[in-house]
Coordinates of C-alpha atoms and ligand atoms in Angstrom, one line a residue:
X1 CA -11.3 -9.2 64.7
X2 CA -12.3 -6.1 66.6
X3 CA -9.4 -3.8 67.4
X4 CA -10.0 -3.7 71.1
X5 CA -9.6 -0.4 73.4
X6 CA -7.5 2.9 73.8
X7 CA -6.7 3.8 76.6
X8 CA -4.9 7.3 77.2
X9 CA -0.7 7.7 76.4
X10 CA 1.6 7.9 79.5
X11 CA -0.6 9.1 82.2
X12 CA 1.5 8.4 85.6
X13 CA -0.2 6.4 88.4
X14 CA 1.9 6.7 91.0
X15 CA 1.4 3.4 92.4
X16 CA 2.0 1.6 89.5
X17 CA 4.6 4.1 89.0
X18 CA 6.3 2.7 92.0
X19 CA 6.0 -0.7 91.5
X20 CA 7.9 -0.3 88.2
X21 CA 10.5 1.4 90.0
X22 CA 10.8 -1.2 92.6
X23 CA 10.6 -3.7 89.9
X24 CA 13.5 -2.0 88.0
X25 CA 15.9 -1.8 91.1
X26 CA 15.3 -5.4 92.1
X27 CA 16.0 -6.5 88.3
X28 CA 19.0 -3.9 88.4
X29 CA 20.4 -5.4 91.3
X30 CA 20.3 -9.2 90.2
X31 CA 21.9 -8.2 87.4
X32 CA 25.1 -6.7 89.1
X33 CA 25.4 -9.4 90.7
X34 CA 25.6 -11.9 87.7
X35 CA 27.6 -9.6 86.1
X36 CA 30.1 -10.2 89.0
X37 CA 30.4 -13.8 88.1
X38 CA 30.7 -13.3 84.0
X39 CA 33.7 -14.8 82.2
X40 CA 35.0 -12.6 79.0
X41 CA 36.3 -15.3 76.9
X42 CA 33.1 -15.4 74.6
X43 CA 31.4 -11.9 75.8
X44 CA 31.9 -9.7 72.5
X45 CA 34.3 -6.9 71.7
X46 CA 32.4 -5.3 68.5
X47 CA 29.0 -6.6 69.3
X48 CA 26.5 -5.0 71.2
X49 CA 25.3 -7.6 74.5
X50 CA 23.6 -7.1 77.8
X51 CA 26.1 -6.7 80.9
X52 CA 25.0 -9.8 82.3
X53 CA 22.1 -12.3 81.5
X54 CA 19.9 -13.6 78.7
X55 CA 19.2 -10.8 75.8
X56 CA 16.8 -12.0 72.8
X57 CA 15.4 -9.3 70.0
X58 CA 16.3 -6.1 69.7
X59 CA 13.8 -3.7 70.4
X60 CA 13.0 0.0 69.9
X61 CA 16.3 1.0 68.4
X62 CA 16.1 4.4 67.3
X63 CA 17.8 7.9 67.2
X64 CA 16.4 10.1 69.9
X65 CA 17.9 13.1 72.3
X66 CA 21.2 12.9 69.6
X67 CA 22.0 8.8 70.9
X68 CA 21.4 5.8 69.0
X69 CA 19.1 3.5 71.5
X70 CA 18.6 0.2 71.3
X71 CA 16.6 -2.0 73.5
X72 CA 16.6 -5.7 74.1
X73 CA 14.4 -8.5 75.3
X74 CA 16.3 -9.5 78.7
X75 CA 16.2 -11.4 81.5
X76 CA 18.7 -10.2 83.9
X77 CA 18.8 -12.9 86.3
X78 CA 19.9 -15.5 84.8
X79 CA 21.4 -16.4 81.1
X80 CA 18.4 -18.0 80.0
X81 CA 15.2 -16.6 78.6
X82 CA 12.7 -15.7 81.8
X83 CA 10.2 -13.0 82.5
X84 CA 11.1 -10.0 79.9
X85 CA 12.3 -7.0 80.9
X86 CA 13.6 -4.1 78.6
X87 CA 17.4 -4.1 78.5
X88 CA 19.1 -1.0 76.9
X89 CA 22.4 0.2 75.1
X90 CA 23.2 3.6 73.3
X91 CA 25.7 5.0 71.6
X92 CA 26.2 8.7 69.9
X93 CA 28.0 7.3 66.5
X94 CA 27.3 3.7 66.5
X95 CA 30.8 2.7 67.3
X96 CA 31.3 3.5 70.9
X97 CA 28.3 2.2 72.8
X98 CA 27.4 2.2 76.5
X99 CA 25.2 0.0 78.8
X100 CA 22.4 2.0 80.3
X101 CA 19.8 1.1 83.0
X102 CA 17.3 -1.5 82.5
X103 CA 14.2 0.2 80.9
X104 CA 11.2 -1.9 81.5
X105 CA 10.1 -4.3 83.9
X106 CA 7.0 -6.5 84.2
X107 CA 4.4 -4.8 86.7
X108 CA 1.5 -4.8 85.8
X109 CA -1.4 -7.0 85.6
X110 CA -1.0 -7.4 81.7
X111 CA 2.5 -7.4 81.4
X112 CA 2.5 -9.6 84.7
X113 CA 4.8 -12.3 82.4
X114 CA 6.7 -10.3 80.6
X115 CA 7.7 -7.1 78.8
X116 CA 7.9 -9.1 75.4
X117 CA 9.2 -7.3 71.7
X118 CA 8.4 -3.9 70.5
X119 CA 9.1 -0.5 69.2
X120 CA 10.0 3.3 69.5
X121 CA 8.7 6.2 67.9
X122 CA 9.2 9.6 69.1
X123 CA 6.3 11.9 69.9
X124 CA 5.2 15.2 68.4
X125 CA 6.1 16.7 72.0
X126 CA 9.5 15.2 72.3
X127 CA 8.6 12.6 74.1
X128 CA 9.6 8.6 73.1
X129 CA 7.0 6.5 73.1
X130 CA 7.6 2.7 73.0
X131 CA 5.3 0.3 72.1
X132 CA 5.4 -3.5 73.2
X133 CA 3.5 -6.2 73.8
X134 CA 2.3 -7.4 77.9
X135 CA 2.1 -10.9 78.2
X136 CA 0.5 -13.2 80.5
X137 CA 0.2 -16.6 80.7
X138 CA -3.0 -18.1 80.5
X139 CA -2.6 -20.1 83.6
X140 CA -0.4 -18.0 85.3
X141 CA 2.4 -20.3 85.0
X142 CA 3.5 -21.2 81.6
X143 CA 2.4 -21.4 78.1
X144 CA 1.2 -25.4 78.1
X145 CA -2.7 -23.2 78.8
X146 CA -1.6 -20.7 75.7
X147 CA -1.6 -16.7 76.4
X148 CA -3.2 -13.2 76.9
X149 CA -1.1 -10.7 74.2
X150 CA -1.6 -7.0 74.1
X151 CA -0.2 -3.8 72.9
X152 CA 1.5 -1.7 75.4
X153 CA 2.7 2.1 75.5
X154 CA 5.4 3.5 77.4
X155 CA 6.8 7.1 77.5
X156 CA 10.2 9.0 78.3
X157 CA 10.8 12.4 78.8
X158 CA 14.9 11.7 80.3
X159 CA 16.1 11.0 76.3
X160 CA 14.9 6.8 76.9
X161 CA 16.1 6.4 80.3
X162 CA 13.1 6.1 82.3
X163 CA 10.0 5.0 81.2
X164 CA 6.8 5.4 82.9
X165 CA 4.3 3.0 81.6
X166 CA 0.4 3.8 79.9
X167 CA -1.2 0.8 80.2
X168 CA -3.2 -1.2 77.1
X169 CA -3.3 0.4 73.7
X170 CA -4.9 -2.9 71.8
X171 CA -6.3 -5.0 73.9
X172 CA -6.7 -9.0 72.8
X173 CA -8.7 -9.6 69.7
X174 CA -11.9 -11.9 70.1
X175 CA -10.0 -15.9 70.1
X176 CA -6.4 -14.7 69.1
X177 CA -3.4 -15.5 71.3
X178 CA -0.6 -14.5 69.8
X179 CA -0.6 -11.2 68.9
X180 CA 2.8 -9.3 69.6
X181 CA 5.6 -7.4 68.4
X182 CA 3.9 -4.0 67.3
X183 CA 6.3 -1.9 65.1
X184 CA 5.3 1.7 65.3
X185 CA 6.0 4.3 62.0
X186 CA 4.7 7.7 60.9
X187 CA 3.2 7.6 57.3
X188 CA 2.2 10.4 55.7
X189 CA 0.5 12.1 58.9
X190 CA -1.3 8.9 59.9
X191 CA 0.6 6.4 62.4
X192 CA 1.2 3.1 61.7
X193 CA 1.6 -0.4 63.7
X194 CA 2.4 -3.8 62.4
X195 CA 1.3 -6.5 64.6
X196 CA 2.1 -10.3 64.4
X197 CA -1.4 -12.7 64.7
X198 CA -2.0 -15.9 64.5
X199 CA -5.1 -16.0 62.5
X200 CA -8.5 -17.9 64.1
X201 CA -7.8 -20.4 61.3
X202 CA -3.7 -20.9 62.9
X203 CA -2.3 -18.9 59.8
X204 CA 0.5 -16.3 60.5
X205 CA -0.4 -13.0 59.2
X206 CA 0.2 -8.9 59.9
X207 CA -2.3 -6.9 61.2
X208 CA -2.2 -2.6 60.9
X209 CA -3.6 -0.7 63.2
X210 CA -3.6 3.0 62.6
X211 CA -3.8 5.9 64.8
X212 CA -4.3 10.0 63.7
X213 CA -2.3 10.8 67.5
X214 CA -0.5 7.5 68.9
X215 CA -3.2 7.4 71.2
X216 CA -6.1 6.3 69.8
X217 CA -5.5 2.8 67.5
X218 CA -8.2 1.1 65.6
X219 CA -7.6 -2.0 63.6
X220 CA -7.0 -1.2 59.8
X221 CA -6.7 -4.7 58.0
X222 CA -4.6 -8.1 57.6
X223 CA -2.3 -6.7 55.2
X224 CA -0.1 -10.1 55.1
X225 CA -1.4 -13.9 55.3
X226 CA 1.5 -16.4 54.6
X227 CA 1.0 -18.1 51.5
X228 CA 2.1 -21.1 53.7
X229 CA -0.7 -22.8 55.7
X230 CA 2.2 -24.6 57.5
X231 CA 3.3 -21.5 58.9
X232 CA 1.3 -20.1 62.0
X233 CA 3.0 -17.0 63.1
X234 CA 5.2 -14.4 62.1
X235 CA 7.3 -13.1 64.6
X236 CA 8.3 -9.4 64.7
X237 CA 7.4 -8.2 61.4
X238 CA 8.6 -4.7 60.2
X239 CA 7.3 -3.1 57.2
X240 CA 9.3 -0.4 55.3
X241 CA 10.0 1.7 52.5
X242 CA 13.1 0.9 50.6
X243 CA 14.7 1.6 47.4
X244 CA 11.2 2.5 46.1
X245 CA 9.9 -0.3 47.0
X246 CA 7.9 -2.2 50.5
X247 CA 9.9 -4.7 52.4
X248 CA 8.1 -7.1 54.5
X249 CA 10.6 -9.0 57.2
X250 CA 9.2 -11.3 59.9
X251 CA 10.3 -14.2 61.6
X252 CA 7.8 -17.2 60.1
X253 CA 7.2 -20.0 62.7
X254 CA 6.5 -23.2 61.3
X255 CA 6.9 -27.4 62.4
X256 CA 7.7 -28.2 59.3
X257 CA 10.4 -30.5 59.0
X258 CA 13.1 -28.0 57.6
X259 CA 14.0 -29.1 53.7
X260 CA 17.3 -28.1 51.9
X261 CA 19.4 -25.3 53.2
X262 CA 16.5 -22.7 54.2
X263 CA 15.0 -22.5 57.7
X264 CA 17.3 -25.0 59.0
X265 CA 17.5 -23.3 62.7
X266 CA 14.6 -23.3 65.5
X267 CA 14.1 -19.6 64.5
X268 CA 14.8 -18.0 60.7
X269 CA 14.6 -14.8 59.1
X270 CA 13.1 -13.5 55.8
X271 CA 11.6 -10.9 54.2
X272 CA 9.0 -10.4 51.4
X273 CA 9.4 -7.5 48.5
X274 CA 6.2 -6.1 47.3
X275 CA 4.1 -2.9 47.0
X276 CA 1.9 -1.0 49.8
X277 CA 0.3 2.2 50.2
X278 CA -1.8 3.2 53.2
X279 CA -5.4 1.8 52.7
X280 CA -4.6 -1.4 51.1
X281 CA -3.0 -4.9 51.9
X282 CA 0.7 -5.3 51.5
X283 CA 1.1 -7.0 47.6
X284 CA 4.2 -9.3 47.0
X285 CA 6.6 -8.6 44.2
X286 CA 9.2 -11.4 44.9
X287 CA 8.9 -15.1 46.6
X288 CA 10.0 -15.5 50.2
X289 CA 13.9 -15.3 50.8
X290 CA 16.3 -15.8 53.6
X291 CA 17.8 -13.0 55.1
X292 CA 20.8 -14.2 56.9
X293 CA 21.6 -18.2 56.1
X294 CA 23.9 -18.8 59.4
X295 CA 22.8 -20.7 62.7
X296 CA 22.4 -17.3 64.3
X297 CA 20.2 -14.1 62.9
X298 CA 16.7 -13.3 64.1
X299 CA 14.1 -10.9 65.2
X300 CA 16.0 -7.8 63.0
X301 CA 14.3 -4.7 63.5
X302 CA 15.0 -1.4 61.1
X303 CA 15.1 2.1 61.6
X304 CA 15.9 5.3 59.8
X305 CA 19.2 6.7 60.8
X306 CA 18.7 10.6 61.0
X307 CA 21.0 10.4 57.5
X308 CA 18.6 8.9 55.7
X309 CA 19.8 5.3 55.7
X310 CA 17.9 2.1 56.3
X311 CA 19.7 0.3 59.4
X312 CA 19.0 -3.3 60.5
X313 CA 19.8 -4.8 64.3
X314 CA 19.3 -8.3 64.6
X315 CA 19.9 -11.2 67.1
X316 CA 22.4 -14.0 67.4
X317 CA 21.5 -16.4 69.7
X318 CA 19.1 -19.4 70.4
X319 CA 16.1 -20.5 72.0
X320 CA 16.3 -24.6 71.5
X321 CA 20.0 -25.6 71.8
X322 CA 22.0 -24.1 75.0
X323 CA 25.3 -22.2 73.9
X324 CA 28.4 -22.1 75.6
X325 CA 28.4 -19.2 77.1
X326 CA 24.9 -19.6 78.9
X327 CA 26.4 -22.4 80.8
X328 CA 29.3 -21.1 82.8
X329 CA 29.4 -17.8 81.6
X330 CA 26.5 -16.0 83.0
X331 CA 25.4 -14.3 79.8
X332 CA 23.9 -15.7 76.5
X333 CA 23.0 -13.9 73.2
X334 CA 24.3 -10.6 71.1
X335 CA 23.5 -8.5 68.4
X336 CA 24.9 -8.7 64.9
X337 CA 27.1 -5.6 63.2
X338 CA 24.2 -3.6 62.6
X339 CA 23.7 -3.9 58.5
X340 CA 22.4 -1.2 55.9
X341 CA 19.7 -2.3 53.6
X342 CA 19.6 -1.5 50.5
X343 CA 17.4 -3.4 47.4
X344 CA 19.3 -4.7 44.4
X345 CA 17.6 -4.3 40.8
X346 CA 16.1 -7.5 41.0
X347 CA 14.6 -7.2 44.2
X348 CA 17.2 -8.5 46.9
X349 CA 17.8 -7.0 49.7
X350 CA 21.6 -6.3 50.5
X351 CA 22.7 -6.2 54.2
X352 CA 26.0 -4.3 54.8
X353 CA 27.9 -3.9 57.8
X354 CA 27.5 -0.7 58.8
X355 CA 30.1 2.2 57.3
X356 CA 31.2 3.2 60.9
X357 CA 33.1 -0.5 61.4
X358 CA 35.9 0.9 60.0
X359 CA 35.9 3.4 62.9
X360 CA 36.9 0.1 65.0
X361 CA 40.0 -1.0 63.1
X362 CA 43.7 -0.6 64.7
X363 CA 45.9 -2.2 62.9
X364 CA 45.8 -3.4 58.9
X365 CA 47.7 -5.8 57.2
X366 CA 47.4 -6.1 53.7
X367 CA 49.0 -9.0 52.0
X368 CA 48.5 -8.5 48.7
X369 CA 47.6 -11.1 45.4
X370 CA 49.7 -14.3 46.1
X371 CA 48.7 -18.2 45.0
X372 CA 48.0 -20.8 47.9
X373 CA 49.2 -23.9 46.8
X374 CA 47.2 -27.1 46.5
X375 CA 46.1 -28.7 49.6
X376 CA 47.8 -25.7 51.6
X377 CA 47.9 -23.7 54.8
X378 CA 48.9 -20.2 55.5
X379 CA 48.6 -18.7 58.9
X380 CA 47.4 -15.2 58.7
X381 CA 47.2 -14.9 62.5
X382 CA 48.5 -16.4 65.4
X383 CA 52.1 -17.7 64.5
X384 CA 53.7 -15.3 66.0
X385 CA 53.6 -15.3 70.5
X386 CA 50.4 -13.2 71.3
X387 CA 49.3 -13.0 68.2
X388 CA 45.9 -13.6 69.1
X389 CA 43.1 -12.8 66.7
X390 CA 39.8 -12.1 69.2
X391 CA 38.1 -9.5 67.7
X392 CA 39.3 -9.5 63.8
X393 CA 37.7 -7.9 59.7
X394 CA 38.8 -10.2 57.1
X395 CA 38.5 -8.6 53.6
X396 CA 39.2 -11.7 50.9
X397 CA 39.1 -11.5 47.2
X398 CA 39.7 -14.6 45.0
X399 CA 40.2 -14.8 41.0
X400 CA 38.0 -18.5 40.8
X401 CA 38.5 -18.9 37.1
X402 CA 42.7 -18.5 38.0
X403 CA 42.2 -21.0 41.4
X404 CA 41.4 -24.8 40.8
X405 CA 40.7 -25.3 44.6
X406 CA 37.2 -27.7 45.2
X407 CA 37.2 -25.4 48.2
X408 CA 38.5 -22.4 49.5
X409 CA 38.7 -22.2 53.4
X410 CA 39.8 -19.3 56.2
X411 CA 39.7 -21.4 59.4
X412 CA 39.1 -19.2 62.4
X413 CA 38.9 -19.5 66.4
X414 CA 41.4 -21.9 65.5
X415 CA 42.8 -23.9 68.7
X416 CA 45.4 -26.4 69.6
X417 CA 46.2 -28.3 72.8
X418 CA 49.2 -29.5 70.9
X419 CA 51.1 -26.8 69.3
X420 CA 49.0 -27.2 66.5
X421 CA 49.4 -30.6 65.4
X422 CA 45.8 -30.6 65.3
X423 CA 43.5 -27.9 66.2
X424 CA 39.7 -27.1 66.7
X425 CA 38.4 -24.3 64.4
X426 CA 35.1 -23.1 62.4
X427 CA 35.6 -22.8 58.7
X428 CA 34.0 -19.7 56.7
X429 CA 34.5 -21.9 53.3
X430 CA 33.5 -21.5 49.4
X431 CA 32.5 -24.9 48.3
X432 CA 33.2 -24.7 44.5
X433 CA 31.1 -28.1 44.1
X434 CA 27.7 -26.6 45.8
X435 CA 28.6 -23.1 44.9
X436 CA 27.7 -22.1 47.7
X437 CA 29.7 -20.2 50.9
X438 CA 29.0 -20.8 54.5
X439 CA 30.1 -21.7 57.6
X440 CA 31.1 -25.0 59.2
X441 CA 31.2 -25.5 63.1
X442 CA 32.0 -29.0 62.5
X443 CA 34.8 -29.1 64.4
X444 CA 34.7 -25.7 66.9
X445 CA 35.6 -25.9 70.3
X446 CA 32.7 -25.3 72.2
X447 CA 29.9 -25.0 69.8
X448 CA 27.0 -27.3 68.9
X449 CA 28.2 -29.1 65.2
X450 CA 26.6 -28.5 62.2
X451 CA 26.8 -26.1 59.4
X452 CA 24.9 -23.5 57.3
X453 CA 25.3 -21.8 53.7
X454 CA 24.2 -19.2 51.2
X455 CA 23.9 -19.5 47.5
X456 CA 27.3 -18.0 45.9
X457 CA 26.4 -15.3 42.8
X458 CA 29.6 -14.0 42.7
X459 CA 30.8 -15.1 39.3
X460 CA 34.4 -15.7 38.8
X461 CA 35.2 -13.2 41.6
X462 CA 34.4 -14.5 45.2
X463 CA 34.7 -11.6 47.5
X464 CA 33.9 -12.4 51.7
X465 CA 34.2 -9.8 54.3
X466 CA 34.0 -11.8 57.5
X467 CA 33.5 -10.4 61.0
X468 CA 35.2 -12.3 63.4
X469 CA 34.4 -11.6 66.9
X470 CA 35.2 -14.1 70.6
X471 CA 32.0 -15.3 70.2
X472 CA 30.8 -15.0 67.1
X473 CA 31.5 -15.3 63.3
X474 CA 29.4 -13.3 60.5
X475 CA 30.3 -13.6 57.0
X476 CA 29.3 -10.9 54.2
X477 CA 29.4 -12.1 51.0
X478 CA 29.9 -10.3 47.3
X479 CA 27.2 -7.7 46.9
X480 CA 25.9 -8.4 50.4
X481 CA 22.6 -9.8 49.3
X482 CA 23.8 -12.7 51.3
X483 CA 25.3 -13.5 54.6
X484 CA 25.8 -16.5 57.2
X485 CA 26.0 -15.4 60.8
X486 CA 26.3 -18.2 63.5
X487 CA 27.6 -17.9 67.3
X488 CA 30.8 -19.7 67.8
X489 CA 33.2 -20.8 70.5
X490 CA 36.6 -20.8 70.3
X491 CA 38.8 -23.6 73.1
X492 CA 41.6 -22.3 75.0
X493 CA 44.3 -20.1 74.2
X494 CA 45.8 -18.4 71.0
X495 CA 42.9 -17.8 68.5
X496 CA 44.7 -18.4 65.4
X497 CA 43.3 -17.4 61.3
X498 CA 44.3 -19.5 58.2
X499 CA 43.7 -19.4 54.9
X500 CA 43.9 -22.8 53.3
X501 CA 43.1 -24.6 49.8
X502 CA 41.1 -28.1 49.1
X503 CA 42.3 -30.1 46.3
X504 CA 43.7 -27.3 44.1
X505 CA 45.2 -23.6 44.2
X506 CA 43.6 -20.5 45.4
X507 CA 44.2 -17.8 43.5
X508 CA 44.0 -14.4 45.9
X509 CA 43.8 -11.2 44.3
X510 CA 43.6 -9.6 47.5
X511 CA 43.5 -10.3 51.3
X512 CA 43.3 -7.7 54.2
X513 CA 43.4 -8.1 58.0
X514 CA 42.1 -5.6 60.5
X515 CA 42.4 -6.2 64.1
X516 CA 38.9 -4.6 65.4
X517 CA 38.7 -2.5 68.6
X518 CA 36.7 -2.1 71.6
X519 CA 32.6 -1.0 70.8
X520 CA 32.8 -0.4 74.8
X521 CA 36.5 1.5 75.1
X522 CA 36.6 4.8 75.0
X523 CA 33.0 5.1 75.8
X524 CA 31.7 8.7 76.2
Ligands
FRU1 C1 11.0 -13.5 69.1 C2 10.1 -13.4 70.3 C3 9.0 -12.4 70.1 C4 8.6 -12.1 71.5 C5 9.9 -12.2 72.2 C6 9.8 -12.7 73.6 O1 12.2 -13.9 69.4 O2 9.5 -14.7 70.5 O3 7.9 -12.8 69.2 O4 8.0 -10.8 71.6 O5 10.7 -13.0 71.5 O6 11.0 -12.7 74.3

């Protein structure tokens, strides 16, 4: 398991130079074209998504030159997942955010396939350096023949506009193919990259390589080996400091057939709490543990705000079953709210939407403590003529041990054809029976079927803060240590809200509504 070759940061060739560039503009120009054919009736109001196009992980988000950046995996000529390129958003504040150029393209021999997941870290000198992994397919065509991973570098000195690109910083291990995702930190005064592997034996494990100057990177150890031999690779791992403690999160890639309620979707999330210090292998404190239980949360990567928090931008979309809006809609995938992490005393990690959504509300309703009836319905939104809730905060708190209901239930993207008769809708829902929240797309509109849902641990007070967005539902739930996100697609016309109770009362201490603005109005 050699650690392969440095080559030197950022030096410009100038004909590679300019076949990035052309690569760019060619890739810029499909794009605005797509974009000319995109229908809004899914595209997200709160949620950062590309302009057009297919957008998997996000990717080298940081704060650099006084913006927020993130990046994305993006294929901008079509809404399914292609050749990689680097798409990019920033914001100054995290609420307004803007679409900027697209950052990388492939064009070189190693990234001939693809500008695949990585990093950002910003240089000594000022400059931003990101670090991602070139792929190439073994036989030039696909991946039935496997394929060639390395670690890339990249540098800006426009604030992350335009990148020029440096070539191999890790070239292949001896027998490994996948190797990818590097995640690039400063530790102590030595840098540090996590890499995913899939071991010679198939296992999934992460690799560090260090590096004294983010130049030179020499392989450090397997820090991680899933305890799970069934599990052969661990997709963008980040590891990080939090709370006092290490927190371990990767995507684990397994063909197991899924069991229970946990890694139910092609793709899952989790994370691992332990103990690391530089020099040694990362050493678990806790078991395994979902991070996000919906259809829809994967590849999260962290950063440190300049504040000091610990923020977390992850993915909602799919790779295995095609969504609605990839169809006719010319664009497919988002990023959740982006969450603040914190650990809980007995090790969980707790996912917030970020403080700065409230920047987004216009318009509150609060309607106070009130009783729902048994087996009853209250519209909260959408009685009324253009009373349309698209882009929507739902703050709930219910007294269970007043409330007999076997189920408590806020139906949203709610649709009728017939005046609401009947209607198509996706329920967020406590099931007092499992004990467990989640949400339920058994009837949506437009949305493959199917449901998801999170262990409740909320005692006698059941307390949901749900995000509801055109495309999109994410559900927050008590101390945050759990959440269900899953993509969602609302049928034609008013999107209504209603609260309703399943063979008992609901007993609401307290219920807000705050219609969400624009992440893209207002847009400096
Ligand atoms: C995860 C992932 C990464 C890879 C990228 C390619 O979703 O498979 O491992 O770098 O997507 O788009």
């Amino acid at each position: 398991m050699d650690a392969g070759q440095s080559t030197t940061v950022g030096v410009p060739d100038a004909e590679a130079a300019a076949r990035h560039t052309a690569a760019l503009e060619r890739a810029q120009t499909a794009r605005a074209l797509l974009q000319d054919t995109r229908n809004d009736r899914w595209y997200p109001r709160f949620h950062v998504a590309a302009p057009a196009g297919w957008m998997n992980d996000p990717n080298g988000v940081c704060f650099h030159n006084g913006r927020f950046h993130v990046y994305y995996q993006h294929f901008p000529d079509a809404a399914q997942w292609g050749p990689m390129h680097w798409g990019h958003a920033s914001s100054a504040d995290l609420v307004h955010w803007r679409h900027e150029p697209i950052a990388l393209a492939p064009s070189l021999p190693e990234d001939a396939d693809g500008v695949w997941s990585g990093s950002a870290i910003e240089a000594p000198d000022g400059r931003l350096l990101v670090f991602y992994t070139g792929n190439r397919w073994r036989n030039g065509v696909d991946d039935t023949d496997g394929l060639v991973q390395v670690q890339m570098v990249a540098s800006s000195t426009d604030g992350g506009t335009t990148f020029t690109k440096g070539g191999v910083v890790i070239d292949t291990p001896e027998g490994i193919g996948d190797f990818r995702d590097p995640k690039v930190w400063l530790q102590g005064d030595t840098y540090c990259m996590v890499v995913a592997a899939t071991s010679l034996q198939g296992r999934g494990q992460v690799w560090l390589y260090t590096s004294p100057d983010l130049e030179a990177w020499s392989f450090d150890r397997v820090i991680f080996t899933d305890p799970n031999p069934a599990v052969h690779m661990l997709e963008c791992p980040d590891l990080f400091e939090l709370d006092g403690h290490w927190v371990l999160l990767y995507g684990p890639m397994t063909t197991a057939r899924p069991q229970g309620y946990l890694n139910r979707n092609g793709h899952n999330t989790g994370y691992v709490v332990g103990k690391w210090s530089l020099g040694g292998e990362f050493v678990p404190s806790t078991d395994y543990t979902q991070y996000d239980w919906g259809h829809h949360y994967y590849a999260p990567q962290t950063m440190r705000a300049p504040d000091g928090r610990r923020l977390s931008f992850g993915w909602m979309g799919g790779f295995t079953l095609p969504l609605a809006s990839q169809q006719a809609d010319a664009w497919s995938g988002q990023l959740a709210v982006p969450r603040e992490l914190h650990l809980t005393d007995d090790l969980r990690l707790s996912a917030s939407p970020i403080g700065e959504v409230a920047r987004l509300r216009r318009t509150s309703t609060d309607l106070g403590s009130f009783e729902l009836g048994v087996d009853a319905d209250r519209v909260l939104i959408g009685a009324a003529p253009g009373d349309d809730a698209q882009a929507l905060e739902i703050e709930l708190e219910v007294d269970l041990a007043a409330s007999s209901a076997e189920q408590v239930c806020l139906l949203v993207h709610q649709t009728s054809s017939d005046g609401f008769a009947t209607s198509q809708f996706t329920k967020v829902c406590f099931d007092a029976l499992a004990n467990r929240v989640g949400i339920d797309r058994g009837v949506t509109a437009r949305t493959d079927r199917g449901y998801r849902s999170a262990p409740f641990t909320g005692g006698d007070t059941l307390r949901l803060r749900v995000l509801v967005d055109r495309g999109s539902v994410e559900v927050f739930i008590g101390d945050d240590t759990a959440a269900v996100s899953s993509l969602s697609f609302p049928g034609v016309g008013v999107r209504r809200v209603t609260l309703a109770s399943v063979a008992g009362t609901v007993a609401v201490t307290s219920l807000r509504l705050h219609e969400l603005g624009s992440i893209w109005d207002d847009a400096d």
